[in-house]
Amino acid sequence: MLLLALDTATPAVTVALHDGERVLAESRQVDARRHGELLLPAVDRVLAEAGRKLDEVSAIIAGVGPGPYTGLRVGLVTAATFGAALDVPVHGLCSLDGLAHASGLTEPFVVATDARRKEVYWARYKDARTRLTEPAVDRPADIADQVAGVPAVGAGALLYDSVFTGVRRDAPEHQSAGSLAELAAAKLAAGEQLLPPQPLYLRRPDAQVPANYKVVTPK
């Protein structure tokens, strides 16, 4: 097994190689505006660091979000392209699950990432491996009574620490493809079904087709 994992659902552009037992190489750069520019060089970098070739990859693991439209689609389109070119399966994992796994927490907690527009993407977890709720997008004030005092990880929890009062500052702030790959490898080894590589947006993109635009093509 050689998994190529990537995630662009958060400001972190992150890529990792995992051989089924350990992470061989990982890259993570935090830049919310350069997902498309940074992703492919990161793939080249982890392959070179691990001393492996792209055609050795047996499966692609992609974080499916939730995340902003533009950044998220960069990773998913790239994953689909690699899968088609290499003729290997492409599996999806909830990006929040990768952050949860990286936390290593054994108690109930929440994961929250920055959804912009003064909102967060978030979900509840029983432990680092077990998610209890479906991912959601909300204004922090609207979920204050659900998350106050509960251990919380992620950039969203840090950004709104007056609401996420149990924020764990020692836990990872941004996504790690290495953690995502570790979780995927464990699930695949256990025979668990992973998600299809379809984006989990949770809301409409900012760009919209005007409702009453003027037709200018000749009849």
Tab-separated table of C-alpha atoms in Angstrom:
chain	number	residue	atom	x	y	z
A	1	MET	CA	0.000	0.000	0.000
A	2	LEU	CA	1.173	3.500	-0.832
A	3	LEU	CA	-1.360	6.233	-0.123
A	4	LEU	CA	-1.072	9.746	-1.469
A	5	ALA	CA	-3.174	11.974	0.800
A	6	LEU	CA	-3.999	15.603	0.164
A	7	ASP	CA	-6.303	18.232	1.632
A	8	THR	CA	-7.090	21.816	0.633
A	9	ALA	CA	-10.294	22.301	2.645
A	10	THR	CA	-8.600	24.685	5.099
A	11	PRO	CA	-5.913	27.367	4.669
A	12	ALA	CA	-3.371	24.531	4.948
A	13	VAL	CA	-2.238	23.010	1.657
A	14	THR	CA	-1.099	19.616	2.873
A	15	VAL	CA	0.163	16.430	1.192
A	16	ALA	CA	1.535	13.172	2.614
A	17	LEU	CA	2.667	9.688	1.608
A	18	HIS	CA	1.759	6.714	3.807
A	19	ASP	CA	2.871	3.116	3.250
A	20	GLY	CA	0.147	1.520	5.362
A	21	GLU	CA	2.269	1.566	8.499
A	22	ARG	CA	3.701	5.063	8.791
A	23	VAL	CA	3.918	8.482	7.186
A	24	LEU	CA	6.890	8.518	4.817
A	25	ALA	CA	6.841	12.237	4.039
A	26	GLU	CA	4.558	15.210	4.592
A	27	SER	CA	4.271	18.817	3.443
A	28	ARG	CA	2.068	21.529	4.938
A	29	GLN	CA	1.941	25.199	3.953
A	30	VAL	CA	-0.654	27.586	5.345
A	31	ASP	CA	-1.813	30.041	2.679
A	32	ALA	CA	-5.537	30.408	2.022
A	33	ARG	CA	-5.023	32.125	-1.355
A	34	ARG	CA	-2.495	29.837	-3.077
A	35	HIS	CA	-3.975	26.321	-2.996
A	36	GLY	CA	-3.656	25.843	-6.750
A	37	GLU	CA	-0.119	27.191	-6.856
A	38	LEU	CA	1.211	25.164	-3.915
A	39	LEU	CA	-0.440	21.762	-4.243
A	40	LEU	CA	1.428	20.109	-7.134
A	41	PRO	CA	4.891	21.248	-5.980
A	42	ALA	CA	4.000	19.773	-2.570
A	43	VAL	CA	3.204	16.423	-4.218
A	44	ASP	CA	6.568	16.475	-6.007
A	45	ARG	CA	8.291	17.380	-2.745
A	46	VAL	CA	6.867	14.506	-0.676
A	47	LEU	CA	7.567	11.984	-3.427
A	48	ALA	CA	11.175	13.150	-3.631
A	49	GLU	CA	11.598	13.152	0.153
A	50	ALA	CA	10.233	9.608	0.407
A	51	GLY	CA	12.235	8.415	-2.611
A	52	ARG	CA	9.106	7.074	-4.286
A	53	LYS	CA	7.596	7.464	-7.758
A	54	LEU	CA	4.088	8.658	-8.520
A	55	ASP	CA	3.284	5.426	-10.376
A	56	GLU	CA	3.889	3.483	-7.134
A	57	VAL	CA	0.849	5.083	-5.503
A	58	SER	CA	-1.948	2.550	-4.945
A	59	ALA	CA	-4.719	4.918	-3.802
A	60	ILE	CA	-5.482	8.609	-3.386
A	61	ILE	CA	-6.971	9.991	-0.154
A	62	ALA	CA	-8.667	13.383	-0.412
A	63	GLY	CA	-10.114	15.596	2.285
A	64	VAL	CA	-13.671	16.361	1.163
A	65	GLY	CA	-14.305	19.257	3.520
A	66	PRO	CA	-16.324	20.945	4.677
A	67	GLY	CA	-14.470	23.915	3.298
A	68	PRO	CA	-14.758	27.007	1.116
A	69	TYR	CA	-15.636	26.263	-2.499
A	70	THR	CA	-12.526	27.482	-4.314
A	71	GLY	CA	-9.887	25.916	-2.087
A	72	LEU	CA	-11.714	22.627	-1.645
A	73	ARG	CA	-12.226	21.982	-5.347
A	74	VAL	CA	-8.475	22.404	-6.033
A	75	GLY	CA	-7.686	19.327	-3.966
A	76	LEU	CA	-10.594	17.236	-5.180
A	77	VAL	CA	-9.993	17.942	-8.862
A	78	THR	CA	-6.301	17.147	-8.397
A	79	ALA	CA	-7.150	13.893	-6.581
A	80	ALA	CA	-9.575	12.877	-9.342
A	81	THR	CA	-6.963	13.656	-12.010
A	82	PHE	CA	-4.298	11.579	-10.280
A	83	GLY	CA	-6.767	8.728	-9.817
A	84	ALA	CA	-7.685	8.710	-13.499
A	85	ALA	CA	-4.083	9.028	-14.703
A	86	LEU	CA	-2.799	6.263	-12.416
A	87	ASP	CA	-5.946	4.116	-12.617
A	88	VAL	CA	-6.134	3.861	-8.827
A	89	PRO	CA	-9.089	4.392	-6.454
A	90	VAL	CA	-9.768	7.824	-4.967
A	91	HIS	CA	-11.223	7.821	-1.440
A	92	GLY	CA	-12.661	10.718	0.512
A	93	LEU	CA	-12.499	11.528	4.210
A	94	CYS	CA	-14.152	14.325	6.145
A	95	SER	CA	-11.475	16.953	6.740
A	96	LEU	CA	-12.705	17.517	10.291
A	97	ASP	CA	-12.000	13.830	10.973
A	98	GLY	CA	-8.353	14.372	10.075
A	99	LEU	CA	-8.055	17.158	12.633
A	100	ALA	CA	-9.857	15.046	15.216
A	101	HIS	CA	-7.491	12.137	14.614
A	102	ALA	CA	-4.463	14.418	14.951
A	103	SER	CA	-5.692	15.649	18.346
A	104	GLY	CA	-5.340	12.201	19.921
A	105	LEU	CA	-8.077	13.062	22.426
A	106	THR	CA	-9.834	10.211	24.216
A	107	GLU	CA	-12.645	12.310	25.709
A	108	PRO	CA	-15.655	13.964	24.015
A	109	PHE	CA	-14.685	17.149	22.144
A	110	VAL	CA	-15.500	19.313	19.138
A	111	VAL	CA	-13.537	20.270	16.041
A	112	ALA	CA	-14.088	23.679	14.462
A	113	THR	CA	-12.472	25.258	11.399
A	114	ASP	CA	-12.851	28.770	10.043
A	115	ALA	CA	-15.697	28.937	7.507
A	116	ARG	CA	-15.268	32.684	6.953
A	117	ARG	CA	-18.349	34.967	6.977
A	118	LYS	CA	-18.029	34.872	10.783
A	119	GLU	CA	-19.004	31.164	10.767
A	120	VAL	CA	-17.337	27.854	11.605
A	121	TYR	CA	-17.500	24.337	10.226
A	122	TRP	CA	-17.773	22.001	13.180
A	123	ALA	CA	-18.727	18.560	14.498
A	124	ARG	CA	-18.827	16.669	17.804
A	125	TYR	CA	-16.597	13.669	18.539
A	126	LYS	CA	-16.673	10.882	21.103
A	127	ASP	CA	-12.903	10.457	20.743
A	128	ALA	CA	-10.226	11.062	18.115
A	129	ARG	CA	-11.606	8.291	15.900
A	130	THR	CA	-15.384	8.549	16.414
A	131	ARG	CA	-17.530	11.392	15.080
A	132	LEU	CA	-20.956	11.770	16.715
A	133	THR	CA	-22.608	14.390	14.504
A	134	GLU	CA	-22.689	15.359	10.858
A	135	PRO	CA	-20.512	18.357	9.950
A	136	ALA	CA	-22.370	21.666	10.127
A	137	VAL	CA	-21.776	25.350	9.434
A	138	ASP	CA	-22.977	27.882	12.025
A	139	ARG	CA	-22.275	31.227	13.607
A	140	PRO	CA	-20.377	30.597	16.851
A	141	ALA	CA	-22.909	32.540	18.910
A	142	ASP	CA	-25.676	30.202	17.713
A	143	ILE	CA	-23.936	27.114	19.110
A	144	ALA	CA	-22.432	28.669	22.232
A	145	ASP	CA	-24.558	26.605	24.608
A	146	GLN	CA	-23.444	23.388	22.855
A	147	VAL	CA	-19.699	24.031	22.883
A	148	ALA	CA	-18.993	26.159	25.956
A	149	GLY	CA	-16.516	24.372	28.213
A	150	VAL	CA	-16.228	21.392	25.851
A	151	PRO	CA	-12.664	20.583	24.722
A	152	ALA	CA	-12.255	22.039	21.228
A	153	VAL	CA	-9.567	21.922	18.547
A	154	GLY	CA	-8.998	23.672	15.241
A	155	ALA	CA	-8.524	27.169	13.874
A	156	GLY	CA	-12.214	27.975	14.247
A	157	ALA	CA	-12.125	27.229	17.951
A	158	LEU	CA	-9.017	29.384	18.382
A	159	LEU	CA	-10.545	32.237	16.398
A	160	TYR	CA	-13.706	32.275	18.533
A	161	ASP	CA	-12.251	31.284	21.882
A	162	SER	CA	-14.807	33.429	23.722
A	163	VAL	CA	-17.399	30.871	22.569
A	164	PHE	CA	-15.223	27.732	22.437
A	165	THR	CA	-14.089	28.255	26.015
A	166	GLY	CA	-12.566	24.774	26.238
A	167	VAL	CA	-10.211	25.318	23.299
A	168	ARG	CA	-7.094	23.145	23.406
A	169	ARG	CA	-4.173	25.331	22.360
A	170	ASP	CA	-1.817	22.356	22.418
A	171	ALA	CA	-3.809	20.590	19.667
A	172	PRO	CA	-3.222	21.065	15.910
A	173	GLU	CA	-4.702	24.254	14.476
A	174	HIS	CA	-4.685	23.237	10.804
A	175	GLN	CA	-5.191	20.075	8.796
A	176	SER	CA	-2.437	17.479	8.403
A	177	ALA	CA	-2.434	15.144	5.398
A	178	GLY	CA	-0.290	12.793	7.458
A	179	SER	CA	-3.057	12.458	10.018
A	180	LEU	CA	-5.632	12.058	7.252
A	181	ALA	CA	-3.518	9.289	5.693
A	182	GLU	CA	-3.068	7.515	9.045
A	183	LEU	CA	-6.821	7.523	9.585
A	184	ALA	CA	-7.500	6.294	6.050
A	185	ALA	CA	-4.931	3.494	6.367
A	186	ALA	CA	-6.495	2.326	9.628
A	187	LYS	CA	-10.002	2.387	8.158
A	188	LEU	CA	-8.957	0.540	5.009
A	189	ALA	CA	-7.107	-2.095	7.046
A	190	ALA	CA	-10.260	-2.598	9.128
A	191	GLY	CA	-12.352	-3.015	5.979
A	192	GLU	CA	-14.301	0.183	6.603
A	193	GLN	CA	-15.943	2.048	3.740
A	194	LEU	CA	-14.542	5.496	3.011
A	195	LEU	CA	-16.452	8.396	1.495
A	196	PRO	CA	-16.712	9.079	-2.229
A	197	PRO	CA	-14.451	11.974	-3.281
A	198	GLN	CA	-17.323	14.456	-3.478
A	199	PRO	CA	-17.075	17.962	-1.970
A	200	LEU	CA	-18.848	18.728	1.266
A	201	TYR	CA	-19.597	22.429	0.841
A	202	LEU	CA	-22.569	22.822	3.257
A	203	ARG	CA	-23.474	26.131	1.621
A	204	ARG	CA	-23.663	27.767	-1.798
A	205	PRO	CA	-20.548	29.314	-3.415
A	206	ASP	CA	-20.134	33.093	-3.292
A	207	ALA	CA	-20.318	33.398	-7.080
A	208	GLN	CA	-23.892	33.218	-8.372
A	209	VAL	CA	-25.455	33.510	-11.816
A	210	PRO	CA	-27.648	36.659	-11.857
A	211	ALA	CA	-31.328	35.816	-11.645
A	212	ASN	CA	-32.469	38.306	-14.325
A	213	TYR	CA	-29.532	38.888	-16.643
A	214	LYS	CA	-30.017	40.445	-20.081
A	215	VAL	CA	-29.772	38.077	-23.065
A	216	VAL	CA	-27.474	39.570	-25.703
A	217	THR	CA	-27.208	36.706	-28.188
A	218	PRO	CA	-29.031	37.218	-31.511
A	219	LYS	CA	-32.326	35.427	-32.048
